[in-house]
Short mmCIF file of C-alpha atoms in Angstrom, two decimals:
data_model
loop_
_atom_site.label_atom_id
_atom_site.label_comp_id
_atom_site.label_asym_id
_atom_site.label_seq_id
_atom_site.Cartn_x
_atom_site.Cartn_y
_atom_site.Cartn_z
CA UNK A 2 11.62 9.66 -20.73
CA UNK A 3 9.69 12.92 -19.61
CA UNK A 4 8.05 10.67 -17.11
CA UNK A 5 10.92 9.18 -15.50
CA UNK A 6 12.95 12.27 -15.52
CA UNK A 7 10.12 14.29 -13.82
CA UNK A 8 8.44 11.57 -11.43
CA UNK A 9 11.52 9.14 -10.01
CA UNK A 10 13.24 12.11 -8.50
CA UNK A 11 9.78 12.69 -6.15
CA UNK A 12 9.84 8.75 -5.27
CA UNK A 13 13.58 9.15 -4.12
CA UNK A 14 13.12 12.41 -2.04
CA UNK A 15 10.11 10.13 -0.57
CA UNK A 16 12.37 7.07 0.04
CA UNK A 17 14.76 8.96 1.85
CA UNK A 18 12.95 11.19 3.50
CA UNK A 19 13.37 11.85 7.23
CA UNK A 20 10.33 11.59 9.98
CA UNK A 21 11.87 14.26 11.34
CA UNK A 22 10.77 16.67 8.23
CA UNK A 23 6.93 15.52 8.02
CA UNK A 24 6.39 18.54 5.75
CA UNK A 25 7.85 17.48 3.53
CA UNK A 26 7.12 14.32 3.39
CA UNK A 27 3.33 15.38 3.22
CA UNK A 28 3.83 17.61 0.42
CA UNK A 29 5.72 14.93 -1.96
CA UNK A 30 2.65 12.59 -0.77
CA UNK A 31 0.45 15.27 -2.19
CA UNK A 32 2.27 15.84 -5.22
CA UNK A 33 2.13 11.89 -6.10
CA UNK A 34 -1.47 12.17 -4.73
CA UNK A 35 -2.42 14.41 -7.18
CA UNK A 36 -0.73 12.52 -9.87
CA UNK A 37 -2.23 9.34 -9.12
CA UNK A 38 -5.69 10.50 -9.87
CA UNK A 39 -4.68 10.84 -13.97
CA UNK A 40 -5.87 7.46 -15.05
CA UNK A 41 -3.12 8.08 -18.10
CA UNK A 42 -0.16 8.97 -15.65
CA UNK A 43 -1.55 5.52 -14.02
CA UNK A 44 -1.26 3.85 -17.02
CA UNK A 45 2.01 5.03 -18.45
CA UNK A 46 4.23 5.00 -15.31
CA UNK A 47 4.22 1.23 -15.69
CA UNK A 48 5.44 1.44 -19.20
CA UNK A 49 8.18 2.60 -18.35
CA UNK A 50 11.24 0.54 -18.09
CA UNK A 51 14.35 1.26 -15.37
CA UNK A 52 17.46 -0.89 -14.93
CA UNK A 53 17.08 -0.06 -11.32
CA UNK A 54 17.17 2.40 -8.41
CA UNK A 55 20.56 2.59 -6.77
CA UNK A 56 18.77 4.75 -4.00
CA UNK A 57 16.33 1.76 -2.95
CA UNK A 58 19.17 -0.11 -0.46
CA UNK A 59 16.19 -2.57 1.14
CA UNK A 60 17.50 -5.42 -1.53
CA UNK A 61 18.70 -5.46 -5.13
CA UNK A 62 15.78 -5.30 -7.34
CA UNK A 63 16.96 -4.52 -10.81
CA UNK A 64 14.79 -4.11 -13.39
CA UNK A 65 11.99 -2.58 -12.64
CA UNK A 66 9.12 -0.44 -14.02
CA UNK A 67 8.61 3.33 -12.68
CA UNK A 68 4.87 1.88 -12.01
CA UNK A 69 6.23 -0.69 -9.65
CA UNK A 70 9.18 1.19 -8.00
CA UNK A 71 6.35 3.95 -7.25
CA UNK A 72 4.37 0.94 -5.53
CA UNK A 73 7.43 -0.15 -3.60
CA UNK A 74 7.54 3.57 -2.54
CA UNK A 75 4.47 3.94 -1.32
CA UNK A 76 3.92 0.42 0.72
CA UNK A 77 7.47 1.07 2.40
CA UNK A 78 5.75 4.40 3.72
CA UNK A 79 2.58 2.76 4.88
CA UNK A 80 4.88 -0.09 6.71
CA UNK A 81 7.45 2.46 7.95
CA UNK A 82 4.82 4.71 9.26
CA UNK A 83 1.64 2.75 10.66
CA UNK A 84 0.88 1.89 14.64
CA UNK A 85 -2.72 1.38 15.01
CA UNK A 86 -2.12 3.32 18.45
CA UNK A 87 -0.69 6.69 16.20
CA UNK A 88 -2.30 9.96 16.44
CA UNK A 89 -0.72 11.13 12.85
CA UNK A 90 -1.66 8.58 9.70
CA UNK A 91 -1.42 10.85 7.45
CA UNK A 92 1.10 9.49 5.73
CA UNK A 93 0.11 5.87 5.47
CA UNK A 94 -3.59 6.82 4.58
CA UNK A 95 -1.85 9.02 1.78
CA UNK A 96 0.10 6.17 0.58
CA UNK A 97 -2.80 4.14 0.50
CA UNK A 98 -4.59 6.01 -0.85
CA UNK A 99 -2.11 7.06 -3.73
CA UNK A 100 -1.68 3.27 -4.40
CA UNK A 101 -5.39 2.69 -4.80
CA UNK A 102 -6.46 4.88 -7.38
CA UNK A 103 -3.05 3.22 -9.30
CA UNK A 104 -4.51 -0.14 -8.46
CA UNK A 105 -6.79 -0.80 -11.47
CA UNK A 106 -3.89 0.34 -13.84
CA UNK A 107 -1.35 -1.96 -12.42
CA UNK A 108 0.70 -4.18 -14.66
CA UNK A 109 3.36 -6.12 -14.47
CA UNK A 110 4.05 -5.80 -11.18
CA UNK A 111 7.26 -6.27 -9.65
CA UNK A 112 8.11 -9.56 -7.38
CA UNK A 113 9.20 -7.84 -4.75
CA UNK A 114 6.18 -4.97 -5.14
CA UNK A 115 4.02 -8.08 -4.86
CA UNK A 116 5.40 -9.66 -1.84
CA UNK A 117 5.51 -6.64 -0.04
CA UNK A 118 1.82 -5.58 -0.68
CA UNK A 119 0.79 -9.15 0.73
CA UNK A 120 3.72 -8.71 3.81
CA UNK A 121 1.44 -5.39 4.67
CA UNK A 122 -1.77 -7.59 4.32
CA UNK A 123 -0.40 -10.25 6.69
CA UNK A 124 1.09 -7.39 8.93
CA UNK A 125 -2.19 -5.42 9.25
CA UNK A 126 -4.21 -9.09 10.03
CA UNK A 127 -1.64 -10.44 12.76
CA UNK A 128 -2.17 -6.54 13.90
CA UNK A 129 -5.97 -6.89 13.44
CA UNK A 130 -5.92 -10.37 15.53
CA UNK A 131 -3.71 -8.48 18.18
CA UNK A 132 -5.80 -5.64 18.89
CA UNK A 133 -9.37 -8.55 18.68
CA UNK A 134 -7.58 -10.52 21.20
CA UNK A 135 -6.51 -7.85 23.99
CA UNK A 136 -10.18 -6.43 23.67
CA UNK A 137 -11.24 -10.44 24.60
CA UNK A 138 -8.48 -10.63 27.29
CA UNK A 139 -10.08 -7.31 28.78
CA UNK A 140 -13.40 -8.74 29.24
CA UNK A 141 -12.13 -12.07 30.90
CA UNK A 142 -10.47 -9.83 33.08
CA UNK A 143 -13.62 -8.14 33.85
CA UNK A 144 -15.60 -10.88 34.36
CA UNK A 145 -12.78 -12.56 36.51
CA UNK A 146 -12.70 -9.59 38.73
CA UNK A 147 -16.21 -9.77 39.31
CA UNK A 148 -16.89 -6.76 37.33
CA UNK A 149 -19.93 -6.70 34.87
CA UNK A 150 -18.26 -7.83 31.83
CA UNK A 151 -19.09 -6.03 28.81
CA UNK A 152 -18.93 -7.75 25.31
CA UNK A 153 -15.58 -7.49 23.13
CA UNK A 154 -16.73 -4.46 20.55
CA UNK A 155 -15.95 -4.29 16.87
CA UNK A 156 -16.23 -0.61 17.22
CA UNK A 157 -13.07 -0.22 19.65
CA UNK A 158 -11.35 2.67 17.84
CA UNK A 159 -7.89 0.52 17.23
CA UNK A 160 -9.81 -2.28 15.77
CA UNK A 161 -11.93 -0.22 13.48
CA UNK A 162 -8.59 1.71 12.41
CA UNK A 163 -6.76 -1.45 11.90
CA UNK A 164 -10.13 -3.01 9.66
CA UNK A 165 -10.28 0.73 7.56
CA UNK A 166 -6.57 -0.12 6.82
CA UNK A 167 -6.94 -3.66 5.44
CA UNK A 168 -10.23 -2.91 3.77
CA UNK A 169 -8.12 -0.85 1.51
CA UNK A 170 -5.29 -3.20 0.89
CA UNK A 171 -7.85 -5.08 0.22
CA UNK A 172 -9.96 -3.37 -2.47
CA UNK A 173 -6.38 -2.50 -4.19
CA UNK A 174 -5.80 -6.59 -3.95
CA UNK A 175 -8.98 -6.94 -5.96
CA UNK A 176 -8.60 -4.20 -8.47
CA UNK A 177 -5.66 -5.78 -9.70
CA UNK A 178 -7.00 -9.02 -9.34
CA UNK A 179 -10.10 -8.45 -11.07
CA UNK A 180 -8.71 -6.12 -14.05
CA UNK A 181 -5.54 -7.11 -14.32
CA UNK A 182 -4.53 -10.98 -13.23
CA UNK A 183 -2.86 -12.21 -16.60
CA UNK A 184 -1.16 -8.92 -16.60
CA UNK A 185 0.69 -9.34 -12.80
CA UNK A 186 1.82 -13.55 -12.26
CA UNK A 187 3.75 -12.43 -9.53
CA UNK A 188 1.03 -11.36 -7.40
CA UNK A 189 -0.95 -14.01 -8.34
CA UNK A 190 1.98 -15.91 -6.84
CA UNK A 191 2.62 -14.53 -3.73
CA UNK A 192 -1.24 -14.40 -2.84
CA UNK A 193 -1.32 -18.49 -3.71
CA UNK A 194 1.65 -18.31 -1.60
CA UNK A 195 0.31 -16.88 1.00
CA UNK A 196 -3.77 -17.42 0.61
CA UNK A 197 -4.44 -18.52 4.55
CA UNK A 198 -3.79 -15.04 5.57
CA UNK A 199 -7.60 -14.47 4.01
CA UNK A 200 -9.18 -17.20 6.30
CA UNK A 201 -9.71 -15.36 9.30
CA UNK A 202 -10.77 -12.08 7.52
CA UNK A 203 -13.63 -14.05 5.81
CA UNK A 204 -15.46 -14.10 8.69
CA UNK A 205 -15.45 -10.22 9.57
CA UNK A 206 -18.48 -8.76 8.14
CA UNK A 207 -16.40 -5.38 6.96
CA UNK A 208 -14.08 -7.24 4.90
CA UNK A 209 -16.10 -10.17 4.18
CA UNK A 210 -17.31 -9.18 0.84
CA UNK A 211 -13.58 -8.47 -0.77
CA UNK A 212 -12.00 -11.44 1.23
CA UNK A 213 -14.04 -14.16 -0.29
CA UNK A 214 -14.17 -12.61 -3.74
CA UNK A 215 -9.80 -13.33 -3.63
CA UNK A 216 -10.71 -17.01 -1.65
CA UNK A 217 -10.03 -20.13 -3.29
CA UNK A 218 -13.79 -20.95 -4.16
CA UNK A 219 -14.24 -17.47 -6.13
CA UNK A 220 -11.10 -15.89 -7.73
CA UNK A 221 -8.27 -18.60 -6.88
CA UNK A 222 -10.74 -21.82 -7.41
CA UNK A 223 -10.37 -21.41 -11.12
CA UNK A 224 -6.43 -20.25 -10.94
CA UNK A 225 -6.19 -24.31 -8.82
CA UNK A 226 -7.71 -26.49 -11.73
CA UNK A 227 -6.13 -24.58 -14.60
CA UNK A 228 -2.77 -25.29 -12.54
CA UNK A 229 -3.33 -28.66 -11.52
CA UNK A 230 -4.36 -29.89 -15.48
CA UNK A 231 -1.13 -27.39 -16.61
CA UNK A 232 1.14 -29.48 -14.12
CA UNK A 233 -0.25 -32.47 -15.72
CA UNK A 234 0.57 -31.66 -19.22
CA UNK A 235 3.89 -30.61 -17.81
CA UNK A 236 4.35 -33.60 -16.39
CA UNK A 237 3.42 -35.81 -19.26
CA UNK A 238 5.18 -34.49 -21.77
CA UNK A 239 8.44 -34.00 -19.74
CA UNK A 240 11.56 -36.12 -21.42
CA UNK A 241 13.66 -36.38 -18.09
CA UNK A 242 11.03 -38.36 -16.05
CA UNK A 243 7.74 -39.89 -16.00
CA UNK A 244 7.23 -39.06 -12.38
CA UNK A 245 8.99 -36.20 -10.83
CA UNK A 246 9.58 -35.87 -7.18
CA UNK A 247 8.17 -32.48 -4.95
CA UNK A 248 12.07 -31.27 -5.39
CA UNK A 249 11.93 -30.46 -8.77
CA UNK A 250 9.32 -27.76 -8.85
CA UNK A 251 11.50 -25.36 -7.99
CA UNK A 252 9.75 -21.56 -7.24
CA UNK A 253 10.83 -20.48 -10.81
CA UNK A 254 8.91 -23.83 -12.13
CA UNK A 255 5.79 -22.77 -10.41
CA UNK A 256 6.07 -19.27 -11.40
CA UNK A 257 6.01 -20.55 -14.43
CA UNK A 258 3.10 -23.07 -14.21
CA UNK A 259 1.23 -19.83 -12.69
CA UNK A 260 2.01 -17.15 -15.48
CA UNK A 261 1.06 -20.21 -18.12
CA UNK A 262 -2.09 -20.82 -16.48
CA UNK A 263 -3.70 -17.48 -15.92
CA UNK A 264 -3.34 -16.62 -19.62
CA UNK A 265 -5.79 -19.25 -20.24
CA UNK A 266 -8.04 -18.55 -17.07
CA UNK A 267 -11.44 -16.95 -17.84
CA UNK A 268 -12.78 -16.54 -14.14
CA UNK A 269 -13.84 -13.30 -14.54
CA UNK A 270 -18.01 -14.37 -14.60
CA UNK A 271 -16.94 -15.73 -10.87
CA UNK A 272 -15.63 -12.16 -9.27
CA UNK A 273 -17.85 -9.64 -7.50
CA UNK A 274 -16.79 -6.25 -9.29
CA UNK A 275 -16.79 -3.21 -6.61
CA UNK A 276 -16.78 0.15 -7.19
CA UNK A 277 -13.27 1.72 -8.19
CA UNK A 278 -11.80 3.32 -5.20
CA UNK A 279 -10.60 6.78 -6.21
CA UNK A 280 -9.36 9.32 -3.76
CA UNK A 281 -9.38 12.93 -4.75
CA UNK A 282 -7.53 15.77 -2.93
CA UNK A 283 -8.93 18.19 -2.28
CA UNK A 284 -7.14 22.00 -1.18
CA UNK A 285 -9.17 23.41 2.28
CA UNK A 286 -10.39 27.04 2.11
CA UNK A 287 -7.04 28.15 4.49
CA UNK A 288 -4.34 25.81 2.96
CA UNK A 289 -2.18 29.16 2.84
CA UNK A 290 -1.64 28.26 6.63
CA UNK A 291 0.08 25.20 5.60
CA UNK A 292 1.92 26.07 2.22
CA UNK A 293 3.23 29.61 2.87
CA UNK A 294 5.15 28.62 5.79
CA UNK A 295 6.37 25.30 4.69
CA UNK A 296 7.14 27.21 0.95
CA UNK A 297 9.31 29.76 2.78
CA UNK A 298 10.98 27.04 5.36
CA UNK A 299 12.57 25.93 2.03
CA UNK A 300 12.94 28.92 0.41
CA UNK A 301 15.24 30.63 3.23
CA UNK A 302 17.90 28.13 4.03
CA UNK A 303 18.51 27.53 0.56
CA UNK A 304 19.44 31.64 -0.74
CA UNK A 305 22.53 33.95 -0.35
CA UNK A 306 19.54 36.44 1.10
CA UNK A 307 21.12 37.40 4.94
CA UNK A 308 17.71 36.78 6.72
CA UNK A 309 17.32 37.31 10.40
CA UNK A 310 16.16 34.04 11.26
CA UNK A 311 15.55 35.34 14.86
CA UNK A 312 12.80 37.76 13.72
CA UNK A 313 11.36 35.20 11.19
CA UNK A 314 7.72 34.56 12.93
CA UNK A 315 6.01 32.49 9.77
CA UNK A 316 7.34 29.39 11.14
CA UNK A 317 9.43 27.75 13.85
CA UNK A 318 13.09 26.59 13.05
CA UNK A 319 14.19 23.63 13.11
CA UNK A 320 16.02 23.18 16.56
CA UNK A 321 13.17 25.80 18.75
CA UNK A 322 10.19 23.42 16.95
CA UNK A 323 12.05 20.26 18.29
CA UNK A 324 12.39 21.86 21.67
CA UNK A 325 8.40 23.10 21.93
CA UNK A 326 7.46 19.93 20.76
CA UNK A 327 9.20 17.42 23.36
CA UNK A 328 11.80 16.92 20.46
CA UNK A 329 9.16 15.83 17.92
CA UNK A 330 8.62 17.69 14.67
CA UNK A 331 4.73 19.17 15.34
CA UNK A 332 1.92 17.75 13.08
CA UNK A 333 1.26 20.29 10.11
CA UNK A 334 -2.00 20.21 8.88
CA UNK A 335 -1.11 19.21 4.86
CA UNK A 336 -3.50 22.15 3.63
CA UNK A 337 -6.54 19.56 2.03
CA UNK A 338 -8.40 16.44 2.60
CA UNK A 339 -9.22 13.12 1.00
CA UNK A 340 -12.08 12.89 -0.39
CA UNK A 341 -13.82 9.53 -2.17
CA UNK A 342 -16.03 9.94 -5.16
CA UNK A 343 -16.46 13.44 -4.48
CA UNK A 344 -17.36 12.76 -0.64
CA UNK A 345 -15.22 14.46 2.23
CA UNK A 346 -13.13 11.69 3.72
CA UNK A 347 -9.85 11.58 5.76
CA UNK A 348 -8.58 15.05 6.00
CA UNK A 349 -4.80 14.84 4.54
#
């Protein structure tokens, strides 16, 4: 109860959070940041049971576990706040990153969790195939022009943004995948759903490696002949038909067929286990220069104290910050960076 009490609070300030108040917005990222990187608060959050968010308007979802509304959370940030063409992804890397060191602790995972983590996979790879094909349309143009054409490059700075991003949704696809499949059917489901969205990764070198260790012929392979033998036993020993048409397996049918099957399915001598993914924040030697003012841009608005907000000099208000900044909120550096196994990495 602690947990819940404490933690689902931070996820709703997060949900409904304006773009306008990125300060915020970094500093509950930090907060469920930090939290993330407790393998016990990992492990807990998705014991505990909710009848349901009345604050989460995107659809009904019921019951739900605090584990998997936090994932919902997160991957609605990453969708609501990625462009490959951004100069601030702070936010979705923070999500991400959040969401990955969760990853290997994930159970029971939420249908509509699921779906959406595989909706960001197939956004980021029709993204991905986007920015591939405009580098390829660039060089016909050269070479149509009578320019020297130069070759397409992996290393264009949007591609190689685009492949950092699915990398990661990718390494969080196989830590649940590889620790926990039994333990979340539904994603299971939705990735069998939706398994050509791996084809054309499995041929980028970068992603390679993770792609074909979810492909049919690795992790899924197995997952097809336990079903296939299941939905022959089904079959046989059903009392309404001896044949049954393509109508009556119904989605709920199959999700059953696929939560039966991977109890029994004992593919883990087939995966490639990686590394576990952990990001660690880390507070910069002047992180005063973000927290004091963003502390006291909360404090001030919110006490009977009569400041004179046209002497305050700590930070901008509001309406003058909008106006310096073209009418956009200005970037705050968050105070800290991302690090990975100890390494410096993204600065957050």
């Amino acid at each position: 109860m602690g947990v819940q009490t404490k933690f689902q609070p931070i996820l709703c300030l997060l949900y409904n959070c304006s773009k306008d108040a990125p300060s915020h917005m970094y500093m509950l990222q930090i907060l469920i940041l930090i939290l993330s990187q407790d393998t016990a608060f990992s492990q807990n959050i998705h014991k505990v049971p909710l009848s349901g968010a009345d604050w989460f308007k995107e659809r009904q979802i019921g019951a739900i576990s605090l584990g998997s509304l936090t994932a919902l959370v997160l991957l609605r940030t990453v969708s609501n706040n990625f462009n490959a063409n951004a100069r601030d992804l702070l936010l979705p890397t923070n999500a991400l990153a959040a969401l990955a060191n969760m990853a290997p602790h994930i159970a029971g995972l939420h249908s509509v969790a699921a779906q959406k983590l595989v909706l960001l996979l197939q956004s980021l790879g029709r993204l991905h195939l986007k920015e591939q094909r405009t580098l390829e349309l660039q060089a016909e143009l050269e070479t149509s022009t009578g320019g020297e054409s130069s070759p397409v490059s992996s290393a264009a700075p949007e591609l190689v943004l685009v492949e950092e991003f699915l990398r990661i949704v990718l390494e969080i696809l196989n830590a649940v995948m590889t620790g926990g499949l039994q333990r979340n059917t539904e994603l299971l489901y939705a990735l069998l759903h939706k398994q050509e969205l791996l084809t054309p990764m499995s041929s980028n070198p970068r992603l390679a490696d993770l792609v074909n260790n979810l492909q049919v012929r690795l992790c899924l392979c197995s997952v097809f002949d336990s079903l296939a033998d299941l939905a022959n036993n089904l079959q046989r020993i059903d009392d309404c038909r001896a044949k049954e048409s393509a109508s009556d397996w119904t989605v709920e049918r199959v999700q059953k067929v696929v939560a039966s099957s991977a109890q029994f399915w004992r593919g883990n001598d087939k995966l490639k286990s990686f590394p576990e993914l952990r990001f660690v924040y880390e507070e910069e030697g002047h992180s005063e220069d973000f927290f004091t003012p963003y502390v006291w841009s909360i404090i001030v608005p919110r006490t009977t104290v009569p400041w004179d907000v046209e002497a305050i000099q700590l930070y901008s208000l509001p309406a003058s910050s909008q106006l310096e900044n073209g009418g956009k909120s200005p970037r705050p550096s968050a105070g800290g960076r991302l690090s990975i196994d100890g390494e410096a990495g993204q600065k957050a």
